[in-house]
Short mmCIF file of C-alpha atoms in Angstrom, two decimals:
data_model
loop_
_atom_site.label_atom_id
_atom_site.label_comp_id
_atom_site.label_asym_id
_atom_site.label_seq_id
_atom_site.Cartn_x
_atom_site.Cartn_y
_atom_site.Cartn_z
CA UNK A 14 -47.64 -38.72 40.79
CA UNK A 15 -47.00 -40.77 43.83
CA UNK A 16 -47.87 -38.89 46.91
CA UNK A 17 -46.18 -40.63 49.79
CA UNK A 18 -47.28 -44.12 48.57
CA UNK A 19 -45.09 -46.88 47.25
CA UNK A 20 -42.94 -46.44 44.19
CA UNK A 21 -44.71 -46.94 40.73
CA UNK A 22 -43.59 -49.69 38.55
CA UNK A 23 -44.94 -50.32 35.12
CA UNK A 24 -45.05 -53.60 33.21
CA UNK A 25 -45.45 -53.48 29.39
CA UNK A 26 -46.23 -57.09 28.52
CA UNK A 27 -48.68 -59.82 27.46
CA UNK A 28 -51.56 -61.17 29.60
CA UNK A 29 -51.31 -64.75 30.55
CA UNK A 30 -54.83 -66.03 31.19
CA UNK A 31 -53.46 -68.98 33.43
CA UNK A 32 -51.96 -66.20 35.81
CA UNK A 33 -48.51 -67.72 36.12
CA UNK A 34 -46.46 -65.52 33.67
CA UNK A 35 -46.84 -62.24 31.83
CA UNK A 36 -48.60 -59.19 33.32
CA UNK A 37 -50.25 -61.18 35.89
CA UNK A 38 -46.91 -62.57 37.26
CA UNK A 39 -45.48 -59.06 36.95
CA UNK A 40 -48.27 -57.38 39.07
CA UNK A 41 -48.00 -60.26 41.70
CA UNK A 42 -44.34 -59.76 41.99
CA UNK A 43 -44.61 -56.01 42.35
CA UNK A 44 -47.25 -56.44 45.16
CA UNK A 45 -45.07 -58.98 46.97
CA UNK A 46 -42.15 -56.70 46.89
CA UNK A 47 -43.78 -53.51 48.07
CA UNK A 48 -44.28 -51.27 44.83
CA UNK A 49 -47.39 -50.22 43.06
CA UNK A 50 -47.69 -52.25 40.03
CA UNK A 51 -49.35 -50.87 36.73
CA UNK A 52 -49.75 -52.39 33.32
CA UNK A 53 -49.74 -51.70 29.61
CA UNK A 54 -51.09 -54.87 27.97
CA UNK A 55 -49.45 -55.56 24.59
CA UNK A 56 -51.08 -58.90 23.76
CA UNK A 57 -53.81 -61.22 25.05
CA UNK A 58 -52.92 -64.89 25.28
CA UNK A 59 -55.14 -67.95 25.82
CA UNK A 60 -52.68 -69.84 27.87
CA UNK A 61 -52.66 -72.45 30.66
CA UNK A 62 -50.32 -75.03 32.25
CA UNK A 63 -50.00 -76.91 29.03
CA UNK A 64 -49.01 -74.15 26.63
CA UNK A 65 -50.24 -71.18 24.67
CA UNK A 66 -53.43 -71.94 22.57
CA UNK A 67 -53.60 -68.43 21.02
CA UNK A 68 -52.20 -64.99 21.00
CA UNK A 69 -53.79 -61.71 19.90
CA UNK A 70 -51.59 -58.63 19.74
CA UNK A 71 -53.05 -55.32 20.66
CA UNK A 72 -52.87 -52.41 18.07
CA UNK A 73 -49.85 -50.10 18.48
CA UNK A 74 -52.22 -47.11 19.25
CA UNK A 75 -53.80 -49.13 22.13
CA UNK A 76 -50.42 -49.86 23.64
CA UNK A 77 -49.30 -46.18 23.14
CA UNK A 78 -52.51 -44.81 24.76
CA UNK A 79 -52.14 -47.10 27.80
CA UNK A 80 -48.50 -46.07 28.24
CA UNK A 81 -49.23 -42.27 28.05
CA UNK A 82 -52.26 -42.55 30.23
CA UNK A 83 -50.21 -44.10 33.02
CA UNK A 84 -46.91 -42.19 32.76
CA UNK A 85 -48.37 -38.78 32.13
CA UNK A 86 -50.78 -38.78 35.00
CA UNK A 87 -49.23 -41.14 37.62
CA UNK A 88 -45.54 -41.30 36.73
CA UNK A 89 -43.11 -44.30 36.99
CA UNK A 90 -40.07 -44.91 38.96
CA UNK A 91 -39.15 -48.05 36.74
CA UNK A 92 -40.41 -50.01 33.70
CA UNK A 93 -40.25 -53.54 32.74
CA UNK A 94 -41.03 -54.92 29.17
CA UNK A 95 -41.96 -58.38 28.41
CA UNK A 96 -43.79 -59.93 25.45
CA UNK A 97 -43.61 -57.41 22.57
CA UNK A 98 -44.57 -59.82 19.58
CA UNK A 99 -43.96 -57.69 16.56
CA UNK A 100 -41.59 -55.17 15.09
CA UNK A 101 -44.19 -52.30 15.06
CA UNK A 102 -44.85 -52.98 18.81
CA UNK A 103 -41.18 -53.18 19.68
CA UNK A 104 -40.38 -50.00 17.95
CA UNK A 105 -43.35 -48.07 19.49
CA UNK A 106 -42.35 -49.26 22.90
CA UNK A 107 -38.69 -48.39 22.56
CA UNK A 108 -39.62 -44.84 21.42
CA UNK A 109 -41.91 -44.37 24.52
CA UNK A 110 -39.25 -45.76 26.80
CA UNK A 111 -36.51 -43.44 25.30
CA UNK A 112 -38.81 -40.45 26.31
CA UNK A 113 -39.27 -41.72 29.82
CA UNK A 114 -36.90 -40.79 32.73
CA UNK A 115 -36.85 -44.07 34.63
CA UNK A 116 -34.72 -47.22 34.64
CA UNK A 117 -35.85 -49.91 32.27
CA UNK A 118 -35.61 -53.63 32.50
CA UNK A 119 -35.95 -55.44 29.20
CA UNK A 120 -36.93 -59.15 29.25
CA UNK A 121 -36.39 -59.93 25.54
CA UNK A 122 -39.14 -62.67 25.58
CA UNK A 123 -38.72 -64.90 22.55
CA UNK A 124 -40.24 -68.39 23.53
CA UNK A 125 -42.59 -69.48 26.18
CA UNK A 126 -41.67 -72.09 28.84
CA UNK A 127 -43.56 -74.59 26.61
CA UNK A 128 -41.56 -73.65 23.60
CA UNK A 129 -44.32 -71.54 21.94
CA UNK A 130 -42.86 -68.69 19.93
CA UNK A 131 -43.80 -65.19 21.39
CA UNK A 132 -41.78 -63.01 19.07
CA UNK A 133 -41.94 -62.80 15.32
CA UNK A 134 -38.58 -63.31 13.63
CA UNK A 135 -39.02 -60.08 11.75
CA UNK A 136 -39.11 -58.23 15.26
CA UNK A 137 -35.70 -59.59 16.36
CA UNK A 138 -33.76 -56.82 14.56
CA UNK A 139 -35.94 -54.20 16.28
CA UNK A 140 -35.20 -55.69 19.60
CA UNK A 141 -31.42 -55.48 18.97
CA UNK A 142 -31.39 -52.01 17.51
CA UNK A 143 -34.18 -50.17 19.21
CA UNK A 144 -35.24 -51.87 22.48
CA UNK A 145 -31.79 -53.20 23.96
CA UNK A 146 -30.29 -49.69 23.52
CA UNK A 147 -32.66 -48.18 25.85
CA UNK A 148 -32.47 -50.84 28.53
CA UNK A 149 -30.89 -50.34 32.00
CA UNK A 150 -30.69 -54.05 32.35
CA UNK A 151 -31.58 -56.70 29.78
CA UNK A 152 -32.41 -60.22 31.22
CA UNK A 153 -32.13 -62.82 28.39
CA UNK A 154 -32.17 -66.56 29.20
CA UNK A 155 -29.83 -68.80 27.06
CA UNK A 156 -32.39 -69.43 24.30
CA UNK A 157 -32.96 -65.57 23.98
CA UNK A 158 -29.27 -65.04 23.97
CA UNK A 159 -28.77 -67.56 21.09
CA UNK A 160 -31.90 -65.99 19.21
CA UNK A 161 -30.53 -62.35 19.65
CA UNK A 162 -26.73 -62.88 19.31
CA UNK A 163 -26.10 -66.38 17.80
CA UNK A 164 -24.01 -67.19 20.91
CA UNK A 165 -24.81 -70.70 22.29
CA UNK A 166 -23.95 -71.36 25.89
CA UNK A 167 -22.78 -74.89 26.78
CA UNK A 168 -21.41 -74.22 30.18
CA UNK A 169 -20.68 -71.58 32.80
CA UNK A 170 -17.60 -70.42 31.04
CA UNK A 171 -19.59 -69.34 27.98
CA UNK A 172 -21.76 -66.94 30.13
CA UNK A 173 -19.18 -64.11 29.89
CA UNK A 174 -19.07 -64.25 26.00
CA UNK A 175 -22.89 -64.27 25.91
CA UNK A 176 -23.05 -61.16 28.21
CA UNK A 177 -20.45 -59.35 26.07
CA UNK A 178 -22.56 -60.12 22.91
CA UNK A 179 -25.64 -58.87 24.64
CA UNK A 180 -23.93 -55.71 25.81
CA UNK A 181 -22.77 -54.85 22.35
CA UNK A 182 -26.41 -53.96 21.57
CA UNK A 183 -26.44 -51.08 24.09
CA UNK A 184 -28.07 -52.07 27.38
CA UNK A 185 -26.13 -50.75 30.45
CA UNK A 186 -26.17 -54.13 32.17
CA UNK A 187 -26.80 -57.65 30.97
CA UNK A 188 -28.11 -60.33 33.16
CA UNK A 189 -27.56 -63.66 31.39
CA UNK A 190 -29.71 -66.42 33.06
CA UNK A 191 -27.94 -69.67 33.18
CA UNK A 192 -30.90 -71.50 34.77
CA UNK A 193 -30.97 -73.92 31.72
CA UNK A 194 -27.36 -75.20 32.41
CA UNK A 195 -26.63 -78.28 34.55
CA UNK A 196 -25.58 -77.86 38.19
CA UNK A 197 -26.43 -74.73 40.40
CA UNK A 198 -28.68 -72.01 38.96
CA UNK A 199 -26.04 -69.48 37.82
CA UNK A 200 -26.58 -65.92 36.45
CA UNK A 201 -23.99 -63.52 35.26
CA UNK A 202 -24.58 -59.85 35.76
CA UNK A 203 -22.17 -57.52 34.14
CA UNK A 204 -21.92 -54.07 32.57
CA UNK A 205 -18.70 -54.88 30.82
CA UNK A 206 -16.27 -53.90 33.65
CA UNK A 207 -17.75 -55.18 36.88
CA UNK A 208 -19.15 -58.72 37.16
CA UNK A 209 -21.51 -60.19 39.69
CA UNK A 210 -21.98 -64.06 39.73
CA UNK A 211 -25.16 -65.15 41.28
CA UNK A 212 -25.67 -68.70 42.43
CA UNK A 213 -28.65 -70.58 43.94
CA UNK A 214 -29.19 -74.24 44.55
CA UNK A 215 -31.19 -75.75 41.81
CA UNK A 216 -34.77 -76.84 43.09
CA UNK A 217 -35.96 -80.14 41.73
CA UNK A 218 -39.33 -78.63 40.82
CA UNK A 219 -40.84 -78.60 37.44
CA UNK A 220 -43.33 -75.92 38.38
CA UNK A 221 -41.33 -72.87 36.99
CA UNK A 222 -43.84 -71.18 34.81
CA UNK A 223 -43.30 -67.35 34.90
CA UNK A 224 -39.67 -67.37 36.26
CA UNK A 225 -38.46 -64.94 33.63
CA UNK A 226 -41.23 -62.49 33.93
CA UNK A 227 -40.96 -62.68 37.78
CA UNK A 228 -37.34 -62.02 37.87
CA UNK A 229 -37.40 -59.09 35.44
CA UNK A 230 -40.27 -57.54 37.46
CA UNK A 231 -38.48 -58.02 40.74
CA UNK A 232 -35.35 -56.29 39.32
CA UNK A 233 -37.61 -53.41 38.20
CA UNK A 234 -39.25 -53.33 41.58
CA UNK A 235 -35.76 -52.96 43.13
CA UNK A 236 -34.79 -50.26 40.75
CA UNK A 237 -38.11 -48.43 41.48
CA UNK A 238 -37.13 -48.35 45.26
CA UNK A 239 -33.93 -46.79 44.32
CA UNK A 240 -31.47 -49.88 44.63
CA UNK A 241 -28.47 -50.02 42.44
CA UNK A 242 -28.59 -52.54 39.63
CA UNK A 243 -26.40 -55.12 41.55
CA UNK A 244 -28.61 -54.79 44.70
CA UNK A 245 -31.79 -54.99 42.84
CA UNK A 246 -30.60 -58.24 40.83
CA UNK A 247 -29.37 -59.91 43.98
CA UNK A 248 -32.68 -59.20 45.88
CA UNK A 249 -34.63 -60.38 42.81
CA UNK A 250 -32.66 -63.75 42.56
CA UNK A 251 -33.36 -64.35 46.30
CA UNK A 252 -37.10 -63.66 45.69
CA UNK A 253 -37.30 -65.83 42.65
CA UNK A 254 -35.28 -68.69 44.11
CA UNK A 255 -37.87 -68.75 46.89
CA UNK A 256 -40.80 -68.67 44.45
CA UNK A 257 -39.36 -71.57 42.46
CA UNK A 258 -38.86 -73.70 45.45
CA UNK A 259 -42.49 -72.99 46.50
CA UNK A 260 -43.88 -73.60 42.81
CA UNK A 261 -47.04 -75.72 42.78
CA UNK A 262 -49.03 -77.93 40.49
CA UNK A 263 -51.79 -76.31 38.44
CA UNK A 264 -53.85 -77.95 35.79
CA UNK A 265 -52.23 -80.83 33.84
CA UNK A 266 -48.82 -79.32 32.92
CA UNK A 267 -46.19 -77.02 34.29
CA UNK A 268 -47.34 -75.02 37.22
CA UNK A 269 -46.18 -71.50 38.21
CA UNK A 270 -43.84 -70.32 40.69
CA UNK A 271 -45.41 -68.95 43.96
CA UNK A 272 -45.27 -65.13 44.00
CA UNK A 273 -46.72 -65.06 47.49
CA UNK A 274 -44.24 -67.57 49.11
CA UNK A 275 -43.02 -65.05 51.57
CA UNK A 276 -46.52 -64.53 53.05
CA UNK A 277 -47.34 -68.19 53.64
#
């Protein structure tokens, strides 16, 4: 257990060899936001600025062993989930989370920034029925909303319908990310009764690899520090907006956001 150190926050996600997304982005975000980041790696990807060249899922027992190892000895104040590529992995992680007394941020990763599928179709039902019900906050982007609920978002007015469809699967809060819409970057956070609209100017920067992972980890960091969900999400949005503005070129394709922008 933490003895006077920073709060402990755990990411359960895939490794991104290029360092812009996945576990690497999560740990950088956690460091930047003042919490102790820990990881359960679910898959190893060969990935760079051009896309995902290969992905190898870890066995369920390896994922379970990593999780128990960290949680039973060190303890956690918040957990974030990312790439869980298959139904057996989704179900194992959902079961572990259900037995853990800490807030959970579920980023229902379906597709990479380059359009590479990161979740088997057969796993979608497990995400809906097993993973979303244990989430304190679910953070789907518009593609993931469509994949999970069938609701397509054409404009800001559709965000409310999208959030309601996500909430039907049981997370306490839905944060629907409208970053793919035209105009300002608008997100809607709601628990079905209260609504928080989060707006940020859109930065004309193509180097946005890792935004989803970074936002979900930033929310988890806030929850680990004892923030309410709306406070954690607002702070996370500010951090990610700055990281996008500072995103930089890397390799020949889409570069990452800058997780260390506040230090520079």
